[in-house]
Coordinates of C-alpha atoms in Angstrom, one line a residue:
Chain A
X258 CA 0.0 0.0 0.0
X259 CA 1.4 3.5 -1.0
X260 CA 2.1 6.2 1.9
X261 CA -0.7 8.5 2.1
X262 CA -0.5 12.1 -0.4
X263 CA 2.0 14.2 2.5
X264 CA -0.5 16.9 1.7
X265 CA -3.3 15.3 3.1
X266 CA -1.3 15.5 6.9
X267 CA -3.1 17.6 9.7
X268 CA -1.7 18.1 13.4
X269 CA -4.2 17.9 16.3
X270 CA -2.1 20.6 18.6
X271 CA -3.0 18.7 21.7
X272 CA 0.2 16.7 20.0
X273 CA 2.3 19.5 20.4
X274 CA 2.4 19.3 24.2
X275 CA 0.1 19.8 27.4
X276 CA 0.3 23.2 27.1
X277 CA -1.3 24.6 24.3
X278 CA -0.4 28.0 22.2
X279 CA -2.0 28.5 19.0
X280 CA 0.2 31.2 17.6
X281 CA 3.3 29.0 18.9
X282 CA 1.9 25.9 16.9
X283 CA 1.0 27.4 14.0
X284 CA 4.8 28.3 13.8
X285 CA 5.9 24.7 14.3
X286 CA 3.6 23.3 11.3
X287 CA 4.4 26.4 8.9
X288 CA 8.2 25.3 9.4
X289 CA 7.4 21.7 8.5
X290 CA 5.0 22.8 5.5
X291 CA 2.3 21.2 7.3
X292 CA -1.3 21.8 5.4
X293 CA -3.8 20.9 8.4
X294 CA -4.7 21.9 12.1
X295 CA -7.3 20.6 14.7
X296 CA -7.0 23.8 17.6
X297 CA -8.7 23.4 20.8
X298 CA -11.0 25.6 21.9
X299 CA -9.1 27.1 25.1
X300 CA -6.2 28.2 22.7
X301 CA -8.6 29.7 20.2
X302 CA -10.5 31.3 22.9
X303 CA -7.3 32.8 24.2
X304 CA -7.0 34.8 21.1
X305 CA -10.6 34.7 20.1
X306 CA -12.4 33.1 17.5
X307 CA -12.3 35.4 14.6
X308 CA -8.4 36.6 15.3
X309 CA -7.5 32.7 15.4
X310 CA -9.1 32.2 12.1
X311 CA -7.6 34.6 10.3
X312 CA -3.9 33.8 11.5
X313 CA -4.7 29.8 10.7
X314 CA -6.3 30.8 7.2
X315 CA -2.9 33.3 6.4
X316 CA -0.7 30.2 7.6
X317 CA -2.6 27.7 4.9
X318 CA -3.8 25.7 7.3
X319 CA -7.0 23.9 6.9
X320 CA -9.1 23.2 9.8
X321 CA -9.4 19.4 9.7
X322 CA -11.4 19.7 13.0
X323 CA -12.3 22.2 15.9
X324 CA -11.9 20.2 19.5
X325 CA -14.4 19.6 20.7
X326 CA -17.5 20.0 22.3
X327 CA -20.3 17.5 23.7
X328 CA -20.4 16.7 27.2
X329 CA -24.4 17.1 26.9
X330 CA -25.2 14.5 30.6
X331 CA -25.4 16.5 33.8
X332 CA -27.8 15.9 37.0
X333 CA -30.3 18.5 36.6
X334 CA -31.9 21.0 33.6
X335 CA -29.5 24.0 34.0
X336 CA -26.7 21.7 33.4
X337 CA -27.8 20.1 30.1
X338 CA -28.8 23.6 29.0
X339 CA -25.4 24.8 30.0
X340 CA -24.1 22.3 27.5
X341 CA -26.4 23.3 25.0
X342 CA -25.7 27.2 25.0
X343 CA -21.9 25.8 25.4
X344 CA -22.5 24.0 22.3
X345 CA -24.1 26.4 19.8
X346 CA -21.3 29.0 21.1
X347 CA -18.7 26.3 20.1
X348 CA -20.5 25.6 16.8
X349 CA -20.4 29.6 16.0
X350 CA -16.5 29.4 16.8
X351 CA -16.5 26.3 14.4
X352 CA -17.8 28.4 11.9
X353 CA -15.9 31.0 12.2
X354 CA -13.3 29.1 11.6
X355 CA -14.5 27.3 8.8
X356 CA -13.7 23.9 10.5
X357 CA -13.9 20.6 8.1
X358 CA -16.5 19.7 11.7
X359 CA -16.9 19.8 14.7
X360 CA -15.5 16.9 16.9
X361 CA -18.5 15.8 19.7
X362 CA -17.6 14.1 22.5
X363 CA -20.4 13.0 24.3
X364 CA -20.0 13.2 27.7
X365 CA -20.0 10.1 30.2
X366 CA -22.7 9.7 33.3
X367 CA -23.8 12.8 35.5
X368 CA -22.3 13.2 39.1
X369 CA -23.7 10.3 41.6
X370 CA -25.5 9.0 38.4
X371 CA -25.0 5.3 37.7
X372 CA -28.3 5.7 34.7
X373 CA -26.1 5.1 31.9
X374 CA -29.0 4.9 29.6
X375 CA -30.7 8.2 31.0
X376 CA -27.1 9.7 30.1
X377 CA -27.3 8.2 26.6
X378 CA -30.6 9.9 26.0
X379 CA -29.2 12.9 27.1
X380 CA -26.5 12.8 24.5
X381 CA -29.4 12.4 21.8
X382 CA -31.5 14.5 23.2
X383 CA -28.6 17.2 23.5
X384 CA -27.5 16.3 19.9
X385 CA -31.2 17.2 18.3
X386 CA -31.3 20.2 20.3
X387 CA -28.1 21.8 18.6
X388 CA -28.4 20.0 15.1
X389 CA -30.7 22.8 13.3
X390 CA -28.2 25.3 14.7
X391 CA -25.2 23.3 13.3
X392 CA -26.6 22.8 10.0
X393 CA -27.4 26.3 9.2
X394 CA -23.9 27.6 10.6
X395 CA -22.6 25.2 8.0
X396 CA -20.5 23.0 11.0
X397 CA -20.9 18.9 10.7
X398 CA -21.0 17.8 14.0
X399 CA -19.0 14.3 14.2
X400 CA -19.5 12.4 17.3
X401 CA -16.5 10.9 17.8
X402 CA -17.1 7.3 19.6
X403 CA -14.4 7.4 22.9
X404 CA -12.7 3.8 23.9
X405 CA -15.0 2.0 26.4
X406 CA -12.6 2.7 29.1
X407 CA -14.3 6.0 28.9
X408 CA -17.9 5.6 28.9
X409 CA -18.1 6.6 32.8
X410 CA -16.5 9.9 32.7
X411 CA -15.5 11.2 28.8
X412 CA -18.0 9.7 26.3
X413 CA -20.5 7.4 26.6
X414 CA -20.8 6.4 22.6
X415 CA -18.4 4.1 22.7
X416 CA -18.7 1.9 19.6
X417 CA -19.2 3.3 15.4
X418 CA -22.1 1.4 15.7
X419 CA -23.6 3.3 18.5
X420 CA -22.7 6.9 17.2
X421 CA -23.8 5.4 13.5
X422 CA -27.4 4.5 15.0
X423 CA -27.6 8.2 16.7
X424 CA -26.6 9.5 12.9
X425 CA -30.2 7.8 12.2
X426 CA -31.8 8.5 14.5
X427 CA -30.9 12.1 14.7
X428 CA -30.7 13.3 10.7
X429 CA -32.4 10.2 8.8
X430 CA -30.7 8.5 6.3
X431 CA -29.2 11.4 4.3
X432 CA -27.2 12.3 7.1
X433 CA -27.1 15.9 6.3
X434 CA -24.8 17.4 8.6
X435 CA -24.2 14.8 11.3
X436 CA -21.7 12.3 11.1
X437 CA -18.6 10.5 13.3
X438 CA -14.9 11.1 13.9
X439 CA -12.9 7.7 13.8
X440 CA -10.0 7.7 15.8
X441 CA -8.3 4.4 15.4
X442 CA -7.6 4.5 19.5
X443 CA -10.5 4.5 20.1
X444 CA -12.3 2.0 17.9
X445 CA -9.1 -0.2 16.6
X446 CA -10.5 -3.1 18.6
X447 CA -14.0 -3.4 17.4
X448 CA -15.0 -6.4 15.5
X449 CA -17.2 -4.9 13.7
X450 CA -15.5 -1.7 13.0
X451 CA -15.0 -2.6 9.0
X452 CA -18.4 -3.4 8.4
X453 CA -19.3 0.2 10.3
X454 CA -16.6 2.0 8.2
X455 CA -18.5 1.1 5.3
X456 CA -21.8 1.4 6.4
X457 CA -20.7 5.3 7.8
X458 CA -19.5 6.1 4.1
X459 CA -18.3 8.9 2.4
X460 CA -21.2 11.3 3.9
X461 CA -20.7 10.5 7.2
X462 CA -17.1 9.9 7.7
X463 CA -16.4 13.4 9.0
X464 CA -12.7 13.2 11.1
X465 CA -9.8 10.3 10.4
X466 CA -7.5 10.1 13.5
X467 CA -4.4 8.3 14.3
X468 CA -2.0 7.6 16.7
X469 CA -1.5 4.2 18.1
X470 CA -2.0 1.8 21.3
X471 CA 1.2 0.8 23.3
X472 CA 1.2 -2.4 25.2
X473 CA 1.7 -1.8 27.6
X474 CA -0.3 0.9 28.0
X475 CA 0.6 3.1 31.6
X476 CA -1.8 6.0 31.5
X477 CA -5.5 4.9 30.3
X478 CA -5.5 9.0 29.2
X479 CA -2.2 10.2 28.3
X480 CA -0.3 7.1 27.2
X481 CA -0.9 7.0 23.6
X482 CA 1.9 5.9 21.2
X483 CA 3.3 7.2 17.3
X484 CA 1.7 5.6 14.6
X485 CA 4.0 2.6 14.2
X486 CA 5.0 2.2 17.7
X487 CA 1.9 -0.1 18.7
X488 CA -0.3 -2.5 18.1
X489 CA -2.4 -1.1 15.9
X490 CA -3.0 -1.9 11.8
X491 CA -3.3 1.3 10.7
X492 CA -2.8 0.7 6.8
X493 CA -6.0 -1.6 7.1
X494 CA -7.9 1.0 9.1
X495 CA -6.6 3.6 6.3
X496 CA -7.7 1.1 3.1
X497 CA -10.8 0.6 4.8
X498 CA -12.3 4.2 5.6
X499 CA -10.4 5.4 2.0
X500 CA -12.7 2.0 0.9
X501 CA -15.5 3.5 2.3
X502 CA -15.2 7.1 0.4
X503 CA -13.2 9.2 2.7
X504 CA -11.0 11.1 1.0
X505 CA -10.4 14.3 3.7
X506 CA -6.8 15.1 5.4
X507 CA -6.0 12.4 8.0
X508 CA -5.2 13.9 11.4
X509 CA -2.5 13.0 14.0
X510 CA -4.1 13.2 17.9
X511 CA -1.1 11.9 20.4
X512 CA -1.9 12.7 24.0
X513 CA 1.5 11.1 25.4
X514 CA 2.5 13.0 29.0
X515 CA 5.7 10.4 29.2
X516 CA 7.2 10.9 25.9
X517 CA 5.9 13.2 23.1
X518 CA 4.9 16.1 25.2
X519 CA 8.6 16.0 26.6
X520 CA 10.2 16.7 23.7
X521 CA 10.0 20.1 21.5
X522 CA 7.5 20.8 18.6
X523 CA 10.1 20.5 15.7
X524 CA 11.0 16.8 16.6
X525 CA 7.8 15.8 17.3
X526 CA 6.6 16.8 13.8
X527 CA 9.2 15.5 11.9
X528 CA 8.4 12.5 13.6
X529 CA 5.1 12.5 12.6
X530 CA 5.9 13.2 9.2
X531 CA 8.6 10.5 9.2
X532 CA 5.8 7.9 10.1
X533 CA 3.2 9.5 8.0
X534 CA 4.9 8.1 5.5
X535 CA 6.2 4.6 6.5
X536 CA 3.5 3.4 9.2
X537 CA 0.0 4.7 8.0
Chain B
X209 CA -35.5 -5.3 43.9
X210 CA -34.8 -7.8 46.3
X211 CA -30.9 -8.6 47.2
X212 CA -30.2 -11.6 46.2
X213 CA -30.1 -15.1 48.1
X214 CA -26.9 -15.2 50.5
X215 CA -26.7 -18.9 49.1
X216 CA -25.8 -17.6 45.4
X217 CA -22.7 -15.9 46.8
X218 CA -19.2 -17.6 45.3
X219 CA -15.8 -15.5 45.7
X220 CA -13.1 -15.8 43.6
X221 CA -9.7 -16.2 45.4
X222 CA -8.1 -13.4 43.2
X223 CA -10.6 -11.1 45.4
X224 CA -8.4 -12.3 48.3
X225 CA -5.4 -11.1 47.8
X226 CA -2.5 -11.3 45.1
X227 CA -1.1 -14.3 46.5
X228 CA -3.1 -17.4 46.4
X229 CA -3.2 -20.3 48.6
X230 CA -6.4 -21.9 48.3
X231 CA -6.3 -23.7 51.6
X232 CA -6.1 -20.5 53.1
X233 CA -8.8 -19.2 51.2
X234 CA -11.6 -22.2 51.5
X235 CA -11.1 -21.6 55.1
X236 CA -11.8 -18.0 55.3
X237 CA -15.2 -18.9 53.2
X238 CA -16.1 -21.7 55.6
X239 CA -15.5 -19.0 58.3
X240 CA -18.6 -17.1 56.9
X241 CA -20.3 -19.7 55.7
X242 CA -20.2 -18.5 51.6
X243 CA -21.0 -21.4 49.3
X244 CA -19.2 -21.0 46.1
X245 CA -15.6 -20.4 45.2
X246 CA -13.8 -20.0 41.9
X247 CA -10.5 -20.9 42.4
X248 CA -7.2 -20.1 39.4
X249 CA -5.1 -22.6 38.3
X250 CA -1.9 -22.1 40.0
X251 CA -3.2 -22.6 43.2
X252 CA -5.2 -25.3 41.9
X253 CA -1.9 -27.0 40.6
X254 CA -0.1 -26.7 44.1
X255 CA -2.4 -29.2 45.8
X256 CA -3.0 -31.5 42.9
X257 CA -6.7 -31.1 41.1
X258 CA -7.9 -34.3 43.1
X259 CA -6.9 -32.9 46.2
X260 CA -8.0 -29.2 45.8
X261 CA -11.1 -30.7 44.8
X262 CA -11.5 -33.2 47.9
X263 CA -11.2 -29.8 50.1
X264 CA -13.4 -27.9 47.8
X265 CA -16.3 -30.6 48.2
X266 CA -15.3 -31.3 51.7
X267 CA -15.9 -27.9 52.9
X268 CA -19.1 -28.0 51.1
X269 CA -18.5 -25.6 48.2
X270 CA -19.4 -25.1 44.4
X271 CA -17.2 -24.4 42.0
X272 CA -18.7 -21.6 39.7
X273 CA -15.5 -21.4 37.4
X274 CA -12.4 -23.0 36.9
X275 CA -10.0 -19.4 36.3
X276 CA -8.6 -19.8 33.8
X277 CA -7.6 -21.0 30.1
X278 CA -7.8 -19.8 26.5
X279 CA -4.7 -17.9 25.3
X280 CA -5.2 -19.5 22.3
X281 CA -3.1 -16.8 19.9
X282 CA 0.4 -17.2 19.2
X283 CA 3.1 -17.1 16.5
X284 CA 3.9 -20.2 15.0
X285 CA 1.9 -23.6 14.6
X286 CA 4.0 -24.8 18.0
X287 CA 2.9 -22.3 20.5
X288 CA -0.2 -22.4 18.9
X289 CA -0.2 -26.9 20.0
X290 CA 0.7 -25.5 23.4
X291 CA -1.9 -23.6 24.4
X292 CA -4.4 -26.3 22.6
X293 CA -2.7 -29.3 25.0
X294 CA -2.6 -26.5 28.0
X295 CA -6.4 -26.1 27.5
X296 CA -7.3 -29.5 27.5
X297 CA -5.1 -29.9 30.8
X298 CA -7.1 -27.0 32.4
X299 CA -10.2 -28.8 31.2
X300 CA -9.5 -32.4 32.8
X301 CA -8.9 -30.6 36.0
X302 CA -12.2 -28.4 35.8
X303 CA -13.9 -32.1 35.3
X304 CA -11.8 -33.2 38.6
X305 CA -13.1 -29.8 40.3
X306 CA -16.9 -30.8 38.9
X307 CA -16.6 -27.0 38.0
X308 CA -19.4 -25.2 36.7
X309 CA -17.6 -24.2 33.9
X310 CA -14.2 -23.5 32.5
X311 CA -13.5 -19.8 31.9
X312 CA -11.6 -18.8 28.7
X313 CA -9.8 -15.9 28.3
X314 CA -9.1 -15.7 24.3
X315 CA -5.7 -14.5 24.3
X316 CA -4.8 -11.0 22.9
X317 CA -2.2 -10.1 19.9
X318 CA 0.7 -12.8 19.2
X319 CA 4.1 -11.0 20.0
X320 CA 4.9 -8.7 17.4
X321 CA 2.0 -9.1 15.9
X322 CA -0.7 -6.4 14.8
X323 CA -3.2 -8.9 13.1
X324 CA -6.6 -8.5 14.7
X325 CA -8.8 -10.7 12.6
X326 CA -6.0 -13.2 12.1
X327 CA -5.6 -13.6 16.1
X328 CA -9.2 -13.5 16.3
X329 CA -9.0 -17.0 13.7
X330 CA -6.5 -18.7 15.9
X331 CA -9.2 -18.2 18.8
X332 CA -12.4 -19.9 16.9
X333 CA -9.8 -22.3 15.7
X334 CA -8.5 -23.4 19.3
X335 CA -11.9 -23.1 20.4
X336 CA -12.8 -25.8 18.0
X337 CA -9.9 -27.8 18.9
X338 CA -11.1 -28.6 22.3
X339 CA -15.1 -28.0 22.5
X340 CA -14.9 -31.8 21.5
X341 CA -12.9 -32.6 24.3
X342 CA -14.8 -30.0 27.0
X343 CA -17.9 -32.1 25.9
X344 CA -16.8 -35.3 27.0
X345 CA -15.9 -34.5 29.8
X346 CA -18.5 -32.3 30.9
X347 CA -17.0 -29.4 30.9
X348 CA -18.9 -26.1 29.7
X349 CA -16.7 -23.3 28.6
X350 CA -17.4 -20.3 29.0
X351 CA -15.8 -17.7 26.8
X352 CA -15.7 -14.3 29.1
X353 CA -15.8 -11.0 26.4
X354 CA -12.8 -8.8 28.8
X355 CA -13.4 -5.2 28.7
X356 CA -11.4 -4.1 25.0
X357 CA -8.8 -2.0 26.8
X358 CA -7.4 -5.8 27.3
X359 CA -7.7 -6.2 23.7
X360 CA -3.9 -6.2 22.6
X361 CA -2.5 -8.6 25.2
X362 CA -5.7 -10.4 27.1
X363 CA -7.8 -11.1 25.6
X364 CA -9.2 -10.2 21.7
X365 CA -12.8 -11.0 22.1
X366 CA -14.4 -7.9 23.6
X367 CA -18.4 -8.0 23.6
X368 CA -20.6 -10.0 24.6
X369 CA -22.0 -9.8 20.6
X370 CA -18.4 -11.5 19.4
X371 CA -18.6 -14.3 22.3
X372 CA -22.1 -14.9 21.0
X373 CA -21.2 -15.5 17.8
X374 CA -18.4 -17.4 18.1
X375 CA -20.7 -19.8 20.1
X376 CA -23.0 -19.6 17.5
X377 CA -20.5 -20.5 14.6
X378 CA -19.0 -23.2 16.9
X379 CA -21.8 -24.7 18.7
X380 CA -24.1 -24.2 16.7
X381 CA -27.9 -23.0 17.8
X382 CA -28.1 -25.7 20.3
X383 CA -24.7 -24.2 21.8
X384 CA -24.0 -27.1 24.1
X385 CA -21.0 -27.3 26.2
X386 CA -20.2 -23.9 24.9
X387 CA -21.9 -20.5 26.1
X388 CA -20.5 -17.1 27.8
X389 CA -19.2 -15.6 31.2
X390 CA -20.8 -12.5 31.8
X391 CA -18.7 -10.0 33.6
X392 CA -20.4 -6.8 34.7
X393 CA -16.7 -4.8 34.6
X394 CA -16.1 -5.8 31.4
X395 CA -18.7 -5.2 29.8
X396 CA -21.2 -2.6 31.5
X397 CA -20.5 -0.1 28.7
X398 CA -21.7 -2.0 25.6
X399 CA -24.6 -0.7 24.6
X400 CA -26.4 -3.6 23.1
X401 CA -25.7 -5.3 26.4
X402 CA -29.3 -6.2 27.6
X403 CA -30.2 -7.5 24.1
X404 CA -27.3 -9.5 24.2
X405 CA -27.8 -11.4 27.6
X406 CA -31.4 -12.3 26.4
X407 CA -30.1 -13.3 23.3
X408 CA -27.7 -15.3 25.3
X409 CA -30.3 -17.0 27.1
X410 CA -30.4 -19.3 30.1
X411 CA -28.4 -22.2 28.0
X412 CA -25.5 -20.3 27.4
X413 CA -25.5 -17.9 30.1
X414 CA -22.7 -19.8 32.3
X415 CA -21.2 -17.1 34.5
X416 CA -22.2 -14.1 36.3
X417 CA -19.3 -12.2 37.8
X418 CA -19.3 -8.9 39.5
X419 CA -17.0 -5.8 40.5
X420 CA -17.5 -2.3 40.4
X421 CA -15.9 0.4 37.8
X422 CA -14.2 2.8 39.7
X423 CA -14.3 7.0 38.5
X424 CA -11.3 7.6 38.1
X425 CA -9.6 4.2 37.4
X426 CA -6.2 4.0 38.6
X427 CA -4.6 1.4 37.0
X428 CA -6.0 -0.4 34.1
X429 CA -5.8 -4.1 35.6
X430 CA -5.7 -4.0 39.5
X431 CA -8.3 -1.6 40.3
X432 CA -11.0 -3.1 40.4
X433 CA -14.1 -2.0 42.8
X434 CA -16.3 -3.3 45.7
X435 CA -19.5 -3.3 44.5
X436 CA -21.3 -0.1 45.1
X437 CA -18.4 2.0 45.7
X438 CA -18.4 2.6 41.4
X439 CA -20.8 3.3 38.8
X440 CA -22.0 0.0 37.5
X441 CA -26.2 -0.2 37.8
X442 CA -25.3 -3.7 39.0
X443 CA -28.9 -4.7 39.9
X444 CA -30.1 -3.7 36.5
X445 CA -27.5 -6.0 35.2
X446 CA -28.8 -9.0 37.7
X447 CA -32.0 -8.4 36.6
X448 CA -31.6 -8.9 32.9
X449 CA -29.6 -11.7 33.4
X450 CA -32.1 -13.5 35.7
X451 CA -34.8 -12.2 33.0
X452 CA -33.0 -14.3 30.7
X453 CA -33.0 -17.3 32.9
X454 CA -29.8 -17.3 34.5
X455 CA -30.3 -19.1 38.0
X456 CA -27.0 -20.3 38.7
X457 CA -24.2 -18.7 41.5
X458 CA -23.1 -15.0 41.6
X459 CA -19.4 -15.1 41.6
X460 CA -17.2 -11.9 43.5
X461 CA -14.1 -11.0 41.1
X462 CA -12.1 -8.4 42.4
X463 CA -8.7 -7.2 41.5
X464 CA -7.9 -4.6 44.1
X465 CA -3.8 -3.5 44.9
X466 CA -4.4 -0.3 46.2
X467 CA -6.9 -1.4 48.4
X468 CA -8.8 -4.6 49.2
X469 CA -5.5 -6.6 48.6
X470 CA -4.2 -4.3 51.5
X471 CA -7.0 -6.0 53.9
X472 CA -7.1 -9.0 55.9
X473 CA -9.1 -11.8 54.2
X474 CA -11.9 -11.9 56.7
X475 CA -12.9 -8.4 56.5
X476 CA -13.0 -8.6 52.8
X477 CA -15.5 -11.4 52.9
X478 CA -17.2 -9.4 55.2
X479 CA -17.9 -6.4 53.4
X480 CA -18.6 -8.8 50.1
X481 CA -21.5 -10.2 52.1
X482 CA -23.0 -6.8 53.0
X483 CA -22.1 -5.3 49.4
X484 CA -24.2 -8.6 48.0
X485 CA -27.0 -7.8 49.6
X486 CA -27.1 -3.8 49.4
X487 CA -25.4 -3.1 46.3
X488 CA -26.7 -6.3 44.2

């Protein structure tokens, strides 16, 4: 299988360290001729919305994904309404930034809740409260299914499957601006993760992310490995979602507190690069 | 919902402590009169099976599961035998133990190794190699779906949908000698879990083993909660497998280092009893 087009390369900045600065990153992936950026929202809040565009769009940088939003389960109205306002403000941020989509995490069980279907409704019901204002803002929400070992506190769509079914339920069959984020940590371990690849297809196959599972693994958060490093097939997972359609820039997401965040910007993308080309 | 009966309550030695010694362990459980045990195979192997087993029944104990076999995965054709002739070891001295089932753990990634499906093939494969043998000798295996952050090096069959059809393609509809553990830590997440048990039924429906998922989770393997003290609706989860027609003994599986392992064993059969009937 042929390397991926070196063009089609985006940099979640979350990569670039636990610390994040937008105007510092943006630096790091103009040196390396780097044509994609997922920002967070505390880094583009920091500058704000519209200032952060501009200085991404004057860079070349397209905006693969804006991270992230969701989080719709809490313990009493005020909270999930919270999440909603929080949501459409993040969606107007999205737009602003004219963001590929917006990556939703869904948020795992409320405080004292053990009700993890309750929370699961509350992550639908959330999800049709915000999906008019998405769709006339222009900003595909992806739900991005989180690893199990997240359902109590992160996300509690855990499977393609699951987030595929809320894609239904939510926008029908023309899935007009809803769709998922696969992250091959999250979802490398699903047996039936093919057959939901190509049932997501082109239209709904918003977000491609990579980075790969150590064994072992030391930190269920911040331990994840370089593409090539671990355990995981991610040539297949690239034939099979290119298979199903997808043919956006592929994004690198490394959260990795013991080894990548130690090290400066300028290694870590050349790394990526390197591995861009000879493990994905 | 009421608790349960105090005569469905077995304890698996692991819960005791990191260091087994099953003599040790039957006579803490005769101290408070529980009725079920699931011992592991080392300590099994200290005594001798016919031995282990002469003080299991003399002290008036059931075994719920024989912990455990599988590990079917491996590199080449002779590690691959090994396992196969290990299994059918482990399953001679379940049939000694007149265990209630054999619990298989599938085995995760050979070493080196990032092929998924193909270690998924060497586990239907091994599977078939000794359901034959499990038959005649009255053995029921029970193929335990471990939580898929274990998917690399535990164990590579993840839901509770996967075990099912494996039975299925094995066993066929009947799905004698061959059925499922059900293990609330492992797979409390999985959304299709309800429809699952009751597809799973009373016939192949072979373990029930409970814990608690603790927020946050230190440690990915050894911290493991009492029940009650996480966010598992474990009565929910009694109730849908008794729905489906399970009847048989409740088994306590609890990996604890930071904390129960710390306690004396009486004190942790103690609080098992009280958690069994408050928490359950």
């Amino acid at each position: 299988m042929n390397p991926p087009d070196p063009e089609l390369l985006s940099i979640n900045t979350a990569t670039l360290g636990e610390k994040r600065n937008l105007r510092r990153e943006i630096d790091a992936l103009r040196r390396h001729g780097i044509r994609g950026i997922a920002p967070w929202r505390d880094e583009v809040a920091e500058l704000g919305a519209k200032d952060a565009a501009r200085m991404i769009r004057d860079n070349g940088l397209a905006v693969t994904g804006f991270v992230r939003s969701g989080f719709f389960p809490a313990a009493d109205r005020t909270g999930r309404q919270a999440a909603i306002d929080d949501n459409r403000r993040a969606i107007d941020d999205a737009a602003t930034l004219e963001a590929k989509c917006l990556v939703i995490v869904a948020g795992g069980l409320p405080k004292e809740s053990k009700d993890l279907p309750g929370a699961r409704e509350m992550v639908r019901d959330g999800l049709g409260e915000i999906l008019d204002h998405a769709r006339s803002s222009g900003v595909p929400l992806a739900i991005e299914p989180l690893h199990p070992m997240y359902c109590a506190d992160r996300a509690c769509v855990n499977t393609m499957r699951q987030a595929l079914d809320l894609c239904d339920e939510l926008a029908g069959q023309s899935g007009d601006g809803l769709g998922v984020a696969v992250d091959v940590y999250h979802v490398w371990w699903d047996p039936e993760l093919k057959a939901q690849i190509e049932r997501a297809g082109d239209k709904r196959l918003l977000a491609f992310h990579l980075s790969d599972w150590l064994v072992p693994t030391t930190d269920p958060l911040l331990d994840r490995g370089m593409m090539g490093d671990g355990v995981i097939d991610i040539p297949a997972l690239r034939r099979a979602v290119e298979a199903a359609g997808y043919t956006g820039l592929i994004e690198v997401e490394i959260f990795s507190a013991r080894n990548w965040w130690k090290r400066d910007a300028d290694e870590v993308v050349r790394v990526v690069k390197q591995r861009f080309e000879s493990a994905v």
